[in-house]
Structure formats: C-alpha cells, structure tokens
Amino acid sequence: MREGLRLYFRMIGMQVRSEMQYRASFVAELVGNLLVTGLDFVMVAVLLMRFQAIGGWTLAEVVFLYGSSAVSFSLAELFVGTFDNFEQWVVRGDFDRVLLRPLPVIFQMLTGAFPLRRFGRLAQGTIALGVAFVLLKPVWNVGHWLFWGVMLAGGALFFMAIFVLGATLSFWSPQMHEVANIFTYGGQFMTSYPMHIYEAWLRSIFTFVIPLAFVNYYPALFLLGKPDPFGLPGWVSFLAPLIAVAAFRGAIAIWRVGVRHYQSTGS
Amino acid sequence: MISVVALKKEFRVYRHHRGALGAVRNLVTREAHVVHAVDGVSFRIAPGELVGYLGPNGAGKSTTLKILTGILVPTDGEVRVAGRVPWLQRTEHVRGLGAVFGQRTGLWWDLPVIESLDLLRHIYRVPADRYRQNLRLFDALLDLGPFLDTPVRSLSLGQRMRADLAAALLHDPMLLFLDEPTIGLDVVAKERIRGFIRAINRERGTTVILTTHDLGDVEKLCERVIMIDHGRLVFDGALETLRQRFGEGRVLVVDFETPPGPLSLPGAETIRQEANRVWLRVAAHGSVAGIVPLLFRDQRVLDLSVQEPEIEEVVRRIYEGHLLADEAG
C-alpha cells in the first residue's frame, strides 16, 4: 500500500514534469481555462443578479450548487484525465504500453495523465463556494461539513464513473467519445443548476438513468434545508455515497470487459 | 518456455460512419466482416532460443506477438509462456518479459531518458545495485551516455531504439520480444543493435523472438526461423534448412582462361556467360565438389567462387507463393 502510494506520486510527478516541459503552452492553456470558466461564472452571476432567484433558489444557493458541481467535476477530471481522451490511446495503440507493464491497468490509467492545465475549473469552483458561504453564512455542525465532503467526493466519484464508461466505449468504437462528452460535460452543466429548471424528461434522465441528481442536487437540498419539489422521500439525500460507489464499481467492471475487447492497431 | 497450439485470432472489422451521428449508427448497424489474422498457428520455443518470426505485411506477425505478450486475447487456441496464460495472468506474465514494439516507444516522451529508466526501476522493483550494474553494462554495449539526459522526443530513431532496448531489459527479463527492432536505422545503428541482441541472448540466455523485414537481422541473429503467411505457418526450422530447401541452389562462378564453348555438366546448368566468365547453377541437392573436377578436365580455370543463395531471394520466393504448394502437398 505504501509502496503503491509512493509509485503513484512518482508517476504523477512524471506527468506533471512532462506538462511543465511546455511552459508557454501550459501557462497559455491555464490562463485560457481560467478565463473561459471565469466568464461562464460571471454570466451566471449576472443572470442571477438580474432575476434574484431561480424558482425559489436564491443566488447564494445556486452558487453553492454550482461550485460544488464544479469542484466535484474538476477533481474527477484531474484524477481520471487519462480516460477523458482515451480514444486517442486506442487509435494510436498507446494502450499496448499499459498492458505491457506489470501494474494494474486501472492504476496506470490513474497515473497516465494529470492535466494541471485544467486547474481553472477547480479554482472557479472554489471561488464560487467561497462566495456562496459568505452569502449563505450557514450554521453547520460537524455532521453537515462531513456530509458536504461526502457529497463532493461522491460527485467526483460519479463523474469519474462517467469518464471511465465513456472511455470504455472507445474499445468498441473510438468515435463514441463524442457521445460520451454529452454525459460528462453535459452532466457537469446539468448539475450546476437546480433540477427544477429543466424539462421533466431531462430531469428523469439525470435522476433515474444517470442518477447524477443523487450525488449533487439531493444532498444540496438537505444542506440548504429545502424540500424536494418532486416529492421523493427525504432519505434520498443520503444515497450519494452508495450510488457513487456503485456507479464507480459498475463502470470499472464494464471497463474490464472492454479491455478484453481491445484490438490494438495494425502493427 | 513458449508453447502455442492452434492459435487463432479473428478481428471483426466494422464499417465506420463518421461523426457523432455516425458513431450512434455504428452501434446500431454492425456491418462486420471477419479477418483471420492468425489462423491455426502452433510452435514451441525453448529457453535461450533466438527466433526470427517472419512473414509479409499483414501475415499476422504482430498479432501473434501481441497475443504472446498479453496485449490481445486470442479467439481460439492455447498459449503458455513460462507456464502462464498471458492474457489471464497479465501482471505476473509481463513482469518476466521485455518488449520493444518498433516505432512506438515505451519511454516518457517529454522527459530525459534517465527519468524513464529510473521510474521503470521502481515499477519493476529492480534492486538499486542491480539497476546500476545493468545501466553500466547497457551503456557499454549501446553507448547510452551521450543522450541519457536528453528528452526522448529529441532522440534520433537509433538513439531511441537503444534507449528502448535498455528500458526493456533493465529488469532482467527471461524473454524479449522485438517487433522490427532495426526498422528505419542506418547500417551502423543496425549493427550495434544486432550486436546487443546477440550479446543479451548469448550471455544472459534471454530467449528472444523478433519480427523483422530486414533479412540482415535474420542472417546475423537467428538460427531458427518461423515463417507465417496469411495467418498460417509456412516454415519452422533452421535458417540453413530454409536456404537449402527453398534456395534455387548455389551458383558457381568460374573464370576460364579463354571463353569456353557450351558446357554440359551433370548437376549444373549455365545461367549466364560473359566472355570467359561463366555462372553455373548447382542443383539444390547437387554437390559442388562433384562438378569442379569436370571443369578442370578440358580447360584452364583461373578463378572459382561459390555463391550461397541469398536468403532474401529465398524469402521473396516463399512470399510470392511459389513454394507453398510444395510444402503443403
């Protein structure tokens, strides 16, 4: 275990140093990423300040949800970045190299990239959360804070599961990546805002098909002390860790099937 | 060491539609045809052998190698490498092997070579003193020193191949797979790499299996050749046997003092004549010793040389399919 951790940091270190080799490009992308995500945030803020509230949610509450989703997603992006453009690995046959090394495949996937340049979203999420806390001034006990931590971690784990599933599709068809993006980046967008602003069908998809609502929206309802407008029992707010762990394990199981279907490339 | 029985690998090749909508269509309509990349190949390889695995493009060489290394799961057949099934016991299996796949590097592209080697040491848990020992030896044989601190992406092809070979052997594998180890290299670089492969095979007893298009590699390295075509085994045996069986016989080049008249010699036929030099092809199973005295019988011979059939020629003829029918029959 300790040896595994040490190797993990060694390999992540390699990725970070690799990224730093292109300093100009790194800085440019980091700044670009910060600007784009920042702009996105300003847009939401402007809209909210204009309308004060969206369907019973105050600005602060929406920003809290928005920040939580961004932090969860960016953590997932950071840790499972390799899965995000995995179709490239399949197309170029780079996955061969992973299979040739005496380390678990998943371990290598977790250490195959560490896109620090995507740091922008994490920064943006953190700032958003800071703003939300200043506005909300929540009176939380230790339980609340823990619950919130579990909510963020659950969200991150669930997004990781989606990334892994999206990558798995590449074993069968590398172009499926574009479809997978609907659920990764699309899912992140969905979970940034309260569920009731969406049409019923879309809401159902993200509640029952890809139950992202349970790792983000419902725990937030509990923390913000809001009733569920859709009448689900209160305890669903506590399902986050269960659903996240189940989703991640399921994704890994399907991923394993995919690995056995890996066809490599011509030569 | 390696046993392969009736190995088969089929690929389903799907028609691909482009774009996001096309991707959805690909899932719905699966128009596939089956390609038999490896179609019933069997062979055994003993510890310490250095085997050339040959065949024309698309014959199934790389596919076989990828199955043996545990990258691909075969459709059918049995494979045991050191008692293990490669794709089922992948981590234990790959711990004991080294592999260099031609054009692709196993090193970290943007970082100095030494960093990759150092990380591999940790991945394979090579003891520090063994690591130093190996590094010193590889440096002596491959002259790694000048580019150990250079990022992999800036290396020449030859340097990169040397670095990759060193990386593949740091953990003292019993088995080394090389896919086109000399492709694209100049003569000097090729020689250096061949020398290294030979040294590793002889001095450490490492079993080596290599695919190549360069018959120089085969002639200089391999005692045994396995040849496949269209996924089937067409030859397995000593390089010398291959030459004898499929070669069109040796050629005797004779310089006479004066231009000779038409020669009629049992077991040899004139294939070319220029002034007083004559090229005679000795029948595949004929004897040069039986013919030479006949030459001296009528005329003065100034010079005499024997040309072995070029392995290149032999292989070309096999690939072109002239000889497969004989073998199969």
Coordinates of C-alpha atoms in Angstrom, one line a residue:
Chain A
M1 CA 0.0 0.0 0.0
R2 CA 2.7 2.5 1.0
E3 CA 4.8 1.3 -1.9
G4 CA 1.8 1.7 -4.2
L5 CA 1.3 5.3 -3.0
R6 CA 4.9 6.2 -3.5
L7 CA 4.8 4.8 -7.0
Y8 CA 1.5 6.7 -7.6
F9 CA 3.2 10.0 -6.7
R10 CA 6.3 9.1 -8.7
M11 CA 4.2 8.5 -11.8
I12 CA 2.1 11.6 -11.3
G13 CA 5.3 13.5 -10.8
M14 CA 6.4 12.3 -14.3
Q15 CA 3.2 13.6 -15.8
V16 CA 3.5 17.0 -14.1
R17 CA 7.1 17.4 -15.2
S18 CA 6.1 16.3 -18.7
E19 CA 3.5 19.0 -18.8
M20 CA 5.9 21.6 -17.5
Q21 CA 8.2 20.9 -20.4
Y22 CA 5.9 23.1 -22.5
R23 CA 5.8 26.0 -20.1
A24 CA 4.5 28.6 -22.5
S25 CA 1.7 26.4 -23.7
F26 CA 0.9 25.3 -20.1
V27 CA 0.6 28.9 -19.0
A28 CA -1.5 29.9 -22.0
E29 CA -3.9 27.0 -21.5
L30 CA -4.1 27.6 -17.8
V31 CA -4.9 31.2 -18.3
G32 CA -7.3 30.4 -21.1
N33 CA -9.0 27.8 -19.0
L34 CA -9.4 30.2 -16.1
L35 CA -10.8 32.9 -18.4
V36 CA -13.3 30.6 -20.0
T37 CA -14.6 29.1 -16.8
G38 CA -14.5 32.5 -15.1
L39 CA -16.6 34.0 -17.9
D40 CA -19.0 31.2 -17.6
F41 CA -19.4 32.0 -13.9
V42 CA -19.8 35.8 -14.5
M43 CA -22.6 35.1 -16.9
V44 CA -24.4 33.0 -14.4
A45 CA -23.9 35.7 -11.7
V46 CA -25.2 38.4 -13.9
L47 CA -28.3 36.4 -14.8
L48 CA -29.0 35.6 -11.2
M49 CA -28.4 39.2 -10.0
R50 CA -30.9 40.3 -12.6
F51 CA -33.5 37.8 -11.6
Q52 CA -32.5 37.5 -7.9
A53 CA -33.7 33.9 -7.7
I54 CA -34.5 30.9 -9.9
G55 CA -37.7 29.3 -8.9
G56 CA -37.3 29.7 -5.2
W57 CA -33.5 29.3 -5.1
T58 CA -31.5 32.4 -4.1
L59 CA -28.4 33.5 -5.8
A60 CA -26.3 32.1 -3.0
E61 CA -28.0 28.8 -3.1
V62 CA -27.5 28.3 -6.8
V63 CA -23.8 29.4 -6.5
F64 CA -23.4 26.8 -3.8
L65 CA -24.7 24.0 -6.1
Y66 CA -22.7 25.4 -9.0
G67 CA -19.5 25.5 -7.0
S68 CA -20.0 22.0 -5.6
S69 CA -20.6 20.5 -9.0
A70 CA -17.5 22.3 -10.5
V71 CA -15.3 21.1 -7.7
S72 CA -16.5 17.5 -8.0
F73 CA -16.1 17.5 -11.7
S74 CA -12.7 19.1 -11.8
L75 CA -11.4 16.6 -9.2
A76 CA -12.7 13.8 -11.4
E77 CA -11.1 15.5 -14.4
L78 CA -7.8 15.8 -12.6
F79 CA -7.6 12.2 -11.4
V80 CA -9.0 10.3 -14.3
G81 CA -7.8 12.6 -17.1
T82 CA -6.4 9.7 -19.0
F83 CA -9.9 8.3 -19.5
D84 CA -11.0 11.6 -20.9
N85 CA -9.1 11.4 -24.2
F86 CA -8.7 7.7 -24.1
E87 CA -10.0 7.3 -27.7
Q88 CA -6.6 8.7 -28.7
W89 CA -4.8 6.0 -26.8
V90 CA -6.9 3.4 -28.6
V91 CA -6.5 4.9 -32.1
R92 CA -2.7 5.2 -31.7
G93 CA -2.3 1.8 -30.0
D94 CA -0.8 3.5 -26.9
F95 CA -2.8 1.2 -24.7
D96 CA -0.4 -1.5 -25.7
R97 CA 2.2 0.1 -23.4
V98 CA -0.2 0.0 -20.4
L99 CA -0.8 -3.7 -20.9
L100 CA 3.0 -4.4 -21.1
R101 CA 3.7 -3.1 -17.7
P102 CA 3.3 -5.2 -14.5
L103 CA 1.0 -2.8 -12.8
P104 CA -2.8 -3.0 -12.6
V105 CA -4.4 -1.3 -15.6
I106 CA -6.6 1.0 -13.6
F107 CA -3.5 2.1 -11.6
Q108 CA -1.8 3.0 -14.8
M109 CA -4.8 4.8 -16.1
L110 CA -5.0 6.9 -12.9
T111 CA -1.3 7.9 -13.4
G112 CA -1.3 8.2 -17.2
A113 CA -2.2 11.9 -17.1
F114 CA -2.6 14.7 -14.6
P115 CA -3.9 17.7 -16.6
L116 CA -2.9 20.5 -14.3
R117 CA -3.8 22.9 -17.0
R118 CA -7.5 22.1 -16.3
F119 CA -6.9 23.7 -12.9
G120 CA -9.2 26.6 -14.0
R121 CA -12.4 24.8 -13.2
L122 CA -11.2 23.8 -9.7
A123 CA -10.2 27.4 -9.0
Q124 CA -13.5 28.7 -10.3
G125 CA -15.5 26.1 -8.2
T126 CA -13.6 27.0 -5.1
I127 CA -14.1 30.7 -5.6
A128 CA -17.8 30.1 -6.2
L129 CA -18.1 28.1 -3.0
G130 CA -16.3 30.9 -1.1
V131 CA -18.8 33.4 -2.4
A132 CA -21.7 31.1 -1.5
F133 CA -20.5 30.6 2.0
V134 CA -20.1 34.3 2.5
L135 CA -23.6 34.9 1.3
L136 CA -25.3 31.9 3.0
K137 CA -23.5 32.1 6.3
P138 CA -24.6 28.5 7.0
V139 CA -24.8 27.3 10.6
W140 CA -23.4 23.9 10.2
N141 CA -22.3 21.3 12.7
V142 CA -19.5 18.8 12.1
G143 CA -22.1 16.4 10.6
H144 CA -23.1 18.9 7.9
W145 CA -19.5 19.6 7.0
L146 CA -18.8 15.8 6.7
F147 CA -21.9 15.4 4.7
W148 CA -20.8 18.1 2.4
G149 CA -17.4 16.4 2.0
V150 CA -19.1 13.1 1.2
M151 CA -21.3 15.0 -1.3
L152 CA -18.3 16.5 -3.1
A153 CA -16.4 13.1 -3.1
G154 CA -19.5 11.3 -4.2
G155 CA -19.9 13.7 -7.1
A156 CA -16.3 13.3 -8.1
L157 CA -16.5 9.6 -8.0
F158 CA -19.7 9.6 -10.0
F159 CA -18.1 11.8 -12.6
M160 CA -15.1 9.5 -12.7
A161 CA -17.5 6.6 -13.3
I162 CA -18.9 8.5 -16.3
F163 CA -15.4 9.2 -17.6
V164 CA -14.5 5.6 -17.3
L165 CA -17.7 4.5 -19.1
G166 CA -17.1 7.0 -21.8
A167 CA -13.5 5.7 -22.3
T168 CA -14.8 2.1 -22.3
L169 CA -16.9 2.8 -25.4
S170 CA -13.7 3.6 -27.2
F171 CA -12.8 -0.1 -27.2
W172 CA -15.7 -0.8 -29.5
S173 CA -15.8 2.5 -31.4
P174 CA -13.3 5.3 -30.8
Q175 CA -15.8 7.9 -32.2
M176 CA -18.2 7.2 -29.3
H177 CA -16.1 9.7 -27.5
E178 CA -18.3 12.5 -28.8
V179 CA -21.4 10.7 -27.4
A180 CA -19.6 10.3 -24.1
N181 CA -19.0 14.0 -23.9
I182 CA -22.8 14.6 -23.7
F183 CA -22.8 12.8 -20.4
T184 CA -19.5 14.1 -18.9
Y185 CA -19.5 17.8 -19.8
G186 CA -23.3 17.7 -20.2
G187 CA -23.7 16.1 -16.8
Q188 CA -21.5 18.8 -15.3
F189 CA -23.6 21.5 -16.8
M190 CA -26.8 19.9 -15.7
T191 CA -25.7 19.5 -12.1
S192 CA -24.6 23.1 -11.9
Y193 CA -28.2 24.3 -11.6
P194 CA -31.2 23.2 -9.6
M195 CA -33.1 20.4 -11.2
H196 CA -36.4 22.1 -11.3
I197 CA -35.3 24.4 -14.1
Y198 CA -35.2 21.5 -16.5
E199 CA -37.9 19.8 -18.5
A200 CA -39.3 16.7 -16.9
W201 CA -37.8 14.2 -19.4
L202 CA -34.3 15.6 -19.0
R203 CA -34.7 15.6 -15.2
S204 CA -35.8 12.0 -15.3
I205 CA -32.7 11.0 -17.3
F206 CA -30.4 12.6 -14.7
T207 CA -32.3 11.2 -11.8
F208 CA -33.1 7.7 -12.8
V209 CA -30.9 6.7 -15.8
I210 CA -27.7 8.5 -14.9
P211 CA -28.5 9.3 -11.3
L212 CA -26.3 12.4 -11.0
A213 CA -29.0 14.2 -9.1
F214 CA -28.5 12.0 -6.1
V215 CA -24.8 12.9 -5.7
N216 CA -25.3 16.6 -6.1
Y217 CA -28.8 18.0 -6.2
Y218 CA -30.4 16.0 -3.4
P219 CA -27.6 16.3 -0.9
A220 CA -27.6 20.0 -1.6
L221 CA -31.4 20.1 -0.9
F222 CA -30.6 18.6 2.5
L223 CA -27.8 21.0 3.3
L224 CA -29.8 24.0 2.2
G225 CA -32.9 22.8 4.1
K226 CA -35.1 22.7 1.1
P227 CA -37.9 20.2 0.4
D228 CA -37.8 18.2 -2.8
P229 CA -40.2 19.8 -5.3
F230 CA -40.6 16.4 -6.9
G231 CA -41.8 14.6 -3.8
L232 CA -39.1 12.0 -3.3
P233 CA -38.6 11.0 0.3
G234 CA -36.1 12.9 2.3
W235 CA -33.7 10.0 2.8
V236 CA -32.7 10.0 -0.9
S237 CA -30.4 12.9 0.1
F238 CA -28.3 10.4 1.9
L239 CA -27.9 8.0 -1.0
A240 CA -24.9 9.9 -2.5
P241 CA -22.0 7.6 -1.3
L242 CA -23.9 4.4 -2.1
I243 CA -24.8 5.5 -5.6
A244 CA -21.4 6.9 -6.3
V245 CA -19.6 3.8 -5.2
A246 CA -22.0 1.5 -7.0
A247 CA -21.6 3.6 -10.2
F248 CA -17.8 3.6 -10.0
R249 CA -17.6 -0.1 -9.4
G250 CA -20.0 -0.8 -12.2
A251 CA -18.0 1.4 -14.5
I252 CA -14.8 -0.5 -13.6
A253 CA -16.4 -3.9 -14.2
I254 CA -17.6 -2.8 -17.7
W255 CA -14.2 -1.3 -18.3
R256 CA -12.6 -4.7 -17.7
V257 CA -14.8 -6.3 -20.3
G258 CA -13.7 -3.5 -22.7
V259 CA -10.0 -4.2 -22.0
R260 CA -10.6 -7.8 -23.2
H261 CA -12.0 -6.4 -26.4
Y262 CA -9.1 -4.2 -27.1
Q263 CA -7.9 -4.8 -30.6
S264 CA -4.7 -2.7 -30.6
T265 CA -3.6 -1.4 -34.0
G266 CA -2.3 -2.9 -37.3
S267 CA 1.3 -3.1 -36.4
Chain B
M1 CA 9.4 -21.6 -22.5
I2 CA 6.7 -20.8 -25.0
S3 CA 4.1 -23.2 -26.4
V4 CA 1.5 -22.2 -28.9
V5 CA -1.2 -24.6 -30.1
A6 CA -3.7 -24.0 -32.9
L7 CA -3.7 -20.2 -32.2
K8 CA -6.4 -18.2 -33.8
K9 CA -7.2 -14.6 -33.8
E10 CA -10.1 -13.1 -35.7
F11 CA -10.8 -9.5 -35.9
R12 CA -14.2 -8.1 -36.7
V13 CA -13.8 -5.1 -38.8
Y14 CA -16.8 -2.8 -38.7
R15 CA -17.7 -0.3 -41.3
H16 CA -17.4 3.0 -39.6
H17 CA -19.6 6.0 -40.1
R18 CA -18.1 9.3 -39.3
G19 CA -19.1 11.9 -36.8
A20 CA -21.2 11.9 -33.7
L21 CA -24.3 10.6 -35.5
G22 CA -22.2 8.1 -37.3
A23 CA -21.0 6.8 -34.0
V24 CA -24.5 6.1 -33.0
R25 CA -25.2 4.4 -36.3
N26 CA -22.1 2.2 -35.8
L27 CA -23.6 0.9 -32.6
V28 CA -27.0 0.2 -34.2
T29 CA -25.9 -1.3 -37.6
R30 CA -22.9 -3.5 -37.2
E31 CA -21.7 -4.3 -40.7
A32 CA -18.8 -6.5 -40.0
H33 CA -16.5 -8.8 -41.8
V34 CA -14.1 -11.2 -40.2
V35 CA -10.4 -11.1 -40.7
H36 CA -8.4 -14.2 -39.8
A37 CA -5.2 -12.5 -38.7
V38 CA -3.8 -15.7 -37.1
D39 CA -5.3 -18.9 -38.4
G40 CA -4.2 -22.0 -36.6
V41 CA -0.5 -21.5 -35.7
S42 CA 1.4 -23.9 -33.5
F43 CA 5.0 -23.8 -32.3
R44 CA 7.3 -24.3 -29.3
I45 CA 10.2 -22.2 -28.3
A46 CA 12.8 -23.5 -25.9
P47 CA 14.6 -21.3 -23.3
G48 CA 17.6 -19.4 -24.8
E49 CA 16.5 -19.6 -28.4
L50 CA 16.8 -16.6 -30.7
V51 CA 13.9 -17.0 -33.2
G52 CA 13.1 -14.9 -36.2
Y53 CA 9.4 -14.6 -36.8
L54 CA 8.9 -13.7 -40.4
G55 CA 6.2 -13.0 -42.9
P56 CA 5.0 -10.4 -45.3
N57 CA 3.0 -7.4 -44.2
G58 CA -0.3 -8.4 -42.7
A59 CA 0.8 -12.0 -42.3
G60 CA -0.1 -12.0 -38.6
K61 CA 3.3 -11.4 -37.0
S62 CA 2.5 -8.5 -34.8
T63 CA -0.8 -10.1 -33.8
T64 CA 1.0 -13.2 -32.7
L65 CA 3.5 -11.2 -30.7
K66 CA 0.7 -9.2 -29.1
I67 CA -1.0 -12.4 -28.0
L68 CA 2.2 -13.7 -26.6
T69 CA 2.8 -10.5 -24.7
G70 CA -0.7 -10.5 -23.3
I71 CA -1.9 -7.4 -25.1
L72 CA -4.5 -9.3 -27.2
V73 CA -6.9 -12.1 -26.3
P74 CA -6.9 -14.8 -28.9
T75 CA -10.1 -16.1 -30.4
D76 CA -9.1 -19.7 -30.0
G77 CA -6.1 -21.9 -29.2
E78 CA -3.7 -22.4 -26.4
V79 CA -0.8 -20.3 -25.3
R80 CA 1.6 -20.9 -22.4
V81 CA 4.5 -18.7 -21.7
A82 CA 6.6 -19.9 -18.8
G83 CA 3.6 -21.9 -17.7
R84 CA 1.2 -18.9 -17.7
V85 CA -1.6 -17.8 -19.9
P86 CA -0.5 -14.3 -20.9
W87 CA -3.9 -12.5 -21.0
L88 CA -5.2 -14.2 -17.9
Q89 CA -2.2 -13.7 -15.6
R90 CA -1.1 -10.5 -17.3
T91 CA 0.8 -8.7 -14.5
E92 CA 2.9 -11.8 -13.4
H93 CA 3.4 -12.6 -17.1
V94 CA 4.7 -9.2 -18.2
R95 CA 7.0 -8.9 -15.1
G96 CA 9.2 -11.5 -16.7
L97 CA 9.3 -10.1 -20.2
G98 CA 10.7 -7.2 -22.1
A99 CA 9.2 -5.9 -25.3
V100 CA 10.1 -3.3 -27.9
F101 CA 7.5 -2.6 -30.5
G102 CA 9.3 -0.9 -33.4
Q103 CA 8.0 2.6 -34.0
R104 CA 6.4 3.1 -30.6
T105 CA 8.4 4.0 -27.6
G106 CA 7.8 2.7 -24.1
L107 CA 9.5 5.7 -22.6
W108 CA 8.1 9.0 -21.3
W109 CA 8.1 11.2 -24.4
D110 CA 8.8 14.6 -22.9
L111 CA 11.3 13.6 -20.2
P112 CA 15.0 12.8 -20.3
V113 CA 15.8 9.1 -20.9
I114 CA 17.3 8.6 -17.4
E115 CA 14.0 9.6 -15.8
S116 CA 12.1 6.9 -17.6
L117 CA 14.7 4.3 -16.7
D118 CA 14.6 5.4 -13.1
L119 CA 10.8 5.1 -13.0
L120 CA 10.9 1.7 -14.7
R121 CA 13.3 0.6 -12.0
H122 CA 10.6 1.3 -9.4
I123 CA 7.8 -0.2 -11.5
Y124 CA 9.7 -3.5 -11.9
R125 CA 11.2 -3.2 -8.4
V126 CA 14.8 -3.7 -9.6
P127 CA 17.2 -3.6 -6.6
A128 CA 19.4 -0.4 -6.8
D129 CA 22.7 -2.2 -7.2
R130 CA 21.3 -4.4 -10.0
Y131 CA 20.0 -1.4 -11.7
R132 CA 23.4 0.3 -11.6
Q133 CA 25.0 -2.8 -12.9
N134 CA 22.7 -3.2 -15.8
L135 CA 22.8 0.5 -16.6
R136 CA 26.6 0.3 -16.8
L137 CA 26.5 -2.8 -19.0
F138 CA 23.9 -1.3 -21.4
D139 CA 25.9 1.9 -21.5
A140 CA 29.0 -0.1 -22.5
L141 CA 27.1 -2.0 -25.2
L142 CA 24.8 0.7 -26.5
D143 CA 26.6 3.9 -25.6
L144 CA 23.7 5.5 -23.9
G145 CA 25.8 8.0 -22.0
P146 CA 25.6 10.9 -24.6
F147 CA 21.8 11.0 -24.5
L148 CA 20.7 9.9 -21.1
D149 CA 19.8 13.4 -20.2
T150 CA 18.1 14.2 -23.5
P151 CA 14.3 14.2 -23.7
V152 CA 13.0 11.1 -25.6
R153 CA 11.3 13.3 -28.1
S154 CA 14.6 14.8 -29.2
L155 CA 16.4 11.5 -29.8
S156 CA 17.2 10.2 -33.2
L157 CA 15.5 7.0 -34.2
G158 CA 18.6 4.9 -33.5
Q159 CA 19.2 6.5 -30.1
R160 CA 15.5 6.0 -29.2
M161 CA 15.7 2.3 -30.1
R162 CA 18.8 1.9 -28.0
A163 CA 17.1 3.6 -25.1
D164 CA 14.0 1.4 -25.5
L165 CA 16.1 -1.7 -25.6
A166 CA 17.8 -0.7 -22.4
A167 CA 14.5 0.1 -20.8
A168 CA 13.1 -3.3 -21.9
L169 CA 16.0 -5.2 -20.3
L170 CA 16.5 -3.3 -17.0
H171 CA 14.6 -5.9 -15.0
D172 CA 16.5 -8.9 -16.5
P173 CA 13.5 -10.5 -18.3
M174 CA 13.8 -14.1 -19.4
L175 CA 12.0 -13.3 -22.6
L176 CA 12.4 -10.5 -25.0
F177 CA 10.0 -9.6 -27.8
L178 CA 11.2 -7.3 -30.5
D179 CA 8.9 -6.1 -33.3
E180 CA 11.1 -4.6 -36.1
P181 CA 14.0 -3.6 -33.9
T182 CA 16.1 -2.2 -36.8
I183 CA 13.4 -0.6 -38.9
G184 CA 14.5 2.7 -40.4
L185 CA 18.0 2.6 -39.0
D186 CA 21.3 3.1 -40.8
V187 CA 23.8 0.3 -41.2
V188 CA 26.0 1.3 -38.2
A189 CA 23.0 1.6 -35.9
K190 CA 21.6 -1.7 -37.1
E191 CA 24.9 -3.4 -36.4
R192 CA 25.1 -2.0 -33.0
I193 CA 21.6 -3.2 -32.1
R194 CA 22.2 -6.7 -33.6
G195 CA 25.4 -7.0 -31.6
F196 CA 23.5 -6.1 -28.4
I197 CA 20.7 -8.5 -29.1
R198 CA 23.2 -11.3 -29.7
A199 CA 25.1 -10.5 -26.6
I200 CA 22.0 -10.5 -24.4
N201 CA 20.9 -13.8 -25.9
R202 CA 24.3 -15.5 -25.5
E203 CA 25.5 -14.1 -22.2
R204 CA 22.2 -14.0 -20.3
G205 CA 20.4 -16.8 -22.0
T206 CA 17.5 -14.5 -22.7
T207 CA 15.0 -16.0 -25.1
V208 CA 14.5 -13.6 -28.0
I209 CA 11.7 -13.5 -30.5
L210 CA 11.9 -10.9 -33.2
T211 CA 9.9 -10.0 -36.2
T212 CA 11.7 -8.1 -39.0
H213 CA 11.6 -7.2 -42.6
D214 CA 15.4 -6.9 -42.6
L215 CA 16.8 -10.2 -43.6
G216 CA 20.2 -9.0 -42.5
D217 CA 18.8 -9.3 -39.0
V218 CA 17.7 -12.8 -39.7
E219 CA 21.1 -13.8 -41.2
K220 CA 23.1 -12.3 -38.4
L221 CA 21.0 -13.3 -35.5
C222 CA 18.6 -16.1 -35.9
E223 CA 19.4 -19.8 -36.0
R224 CA 15.8 -20.6 -36.2
V225 CA 13.1 -19.1 -38.4
I226 CA 9.3 -19.3 -38.1
M227 CA 7.6 -18.0 -41.1
I228 CA 3.9 -17.3 -41.4
D229 CA 1.7 -16.1 -44.3
H230 CA -2.0 -15.3 -44.3
G231 CA -2.0 -16.3 -40.6
R232 CA -0.7 -19.8 -41.3
L233 CA 2.6 -21.4 -40.5
V234 CA 4.6 -21.9 -43.7
F235 CA 8.0 -22.8 -42.3
D236 CA 9.6 -23.6 -39.0
G237 CA 13.2 -24.7 -38.8
A238 CA 16.8 -23.8 -39.1
L239 CA 17.8 -20.9 -41.3
E240 CA 20.1 -23.2 -43.2
T241 CA 17.3 -25.7 -43.9
L242 CA 15.2 -22.8 -45.3
R243 CA 18.1 -21.9 -47.6
Q244 CA 18.6 -25.5 -48.7
R245 CA 15.0 -26.4 -49.2
F246 CA 13.8 -23.3 -50.9
G247 CA 17.0 -21.9 -52.4
E248 CA 17.5 -22.5 -56.1
G249 CA 20.9 -24.0 -55.3
R250 CA 24.3 -22.4 -55.2
V251 CA 25.9 -20.6 -58.0
L252 CA 29.4 -21.4 -59.2
V253 CA 31.3 -18.5 -60.8
V254 CA 34.1 -19.7 -62.9
D255 CA 36.8 -17.7 -64.7
F256 CA 38.3 -19.6 -67.6
E257 CA 41.5 -18.6 -69.3
T258 CA 39.7 -18.5 -72.7
P259 CA 36.0 -18.2 -73.4
P260 CA 34.7 -21.7 -73.1
G261 CA 32.3 -23.4 -75.5
P262 CA 28.9 -24.6 -74.4
L263 CA 29.4 -26.6 -71.2
S264 CA 27.4 -29.7 -70.5
L265 CA 27.8 -30.8 -66.9
P266 CA 25.7 -33.2 -65.0
G267 CA 24.1 -31.5 -62.0
A268 CA 24.8 -27.9 -63.1
E269 CA 23.3 -25.6 -65.7
T270 CA 24.8 -22.5 -67.2
I271 CA 22.7 -19.5 -66.3
R272 CA 24.9 -16.7 -67.6
Q273 CA 28.1 -16.2 -69.6
E274 CA 30.2 -13.1 -70.2
A275 CA 33.4 -13.5 -72.2
N276 CA 35.4 -16.0 -70.2
R277 CA 33.3 -15.9 -67.0
V278 CA 30.5 -18.4 -66.5
W279 CA 27.8 -18.7 -63.9
L280 CA 26.6 -22.2 -63.2
R281 CA 23.7 -23.1 -61.0
V282 CA 24.3 -26.2 -59.0
A283 CA 21.1 -28.2 -58.5
A284 CA 19.6 -27.7 -55.0
H285 CA 20.8 -31.0 -53.8
G286 CA 23.8 -31.2 -56.0
S287 CA 27.5 -31.2 -54.9
V288 CA 30.0 -28.5 -55.9
A289 CA 32.8 -31.0 -55.2
G290 CA 31.4 -33.3 -57.9
I291 CA 31.3 -30.6 -60.5
V292 CA 34.6 -28.8 -60.0
P293 CA 36.8 -31.7 -61.3
L294 CA 34.8 -31.7 -64.5
L295 CA 35.6 -28.1 -65.1
F296 CA 39.3 -28.7 -65.0
R297 CA 39.1 -31.6 -67.4
D298 CA 39.1 -29.6 -70.6
Q299 CA 40.2 -26.1 -69.8
R300 CA 42.4 -23.9 -67.6
V301 CA 40.5 -22.3 -64.7
L302 CA 41.8 -19.1 -63.4
D303 CA 39.4 -18.5 -60.5
L304 CA 36.4 -20.1 -58.9
S305 CA 33.9 -18.9 -56.3
V306 CA 30.7 -20.3 -54.8
Q307 CA 27.7 -18.0 -54.1
E308 CA 25.3 -19.2 -51.5
P309 CA 21.6 -18.4 -52.4
E310 CA 20.6 -15.1 -51.0
I311 CA 18.2 -15.5 -48.1
E312 CA 16.4 -12.5 -49.5
E313 CA 15.7 -14.3 -52.7
V314 CA 14.6 -17.4 -50.8
V315 CA 12.2 -15.5 -48.7
R316 CA 10.9 -13.5 -51.6
R317 CA 10.0 -16.7 -53.4
I318 CA 8.3 -18.1 -50.4
Y319 CA 6.2 -14.9 -50.0
E320 CA 5.3 -15.0 -53.7
G321 CA 3.8 -18.3 -53.0
H322 CA 5.8 -20.4 -55.5
L323 CA 6.9 -22.9 -52.9
L324 CA 4.0 -23.0 -50.5
A325 CA 2.1 -25.6 -52.7
D326 CA 5.1 -28.0 -52.5
E327 CA 5.2 -27.6 -48.8
A328 CA 1.5 -28.1 -48.2
G329 CA 1.5 -31.1 -50.5

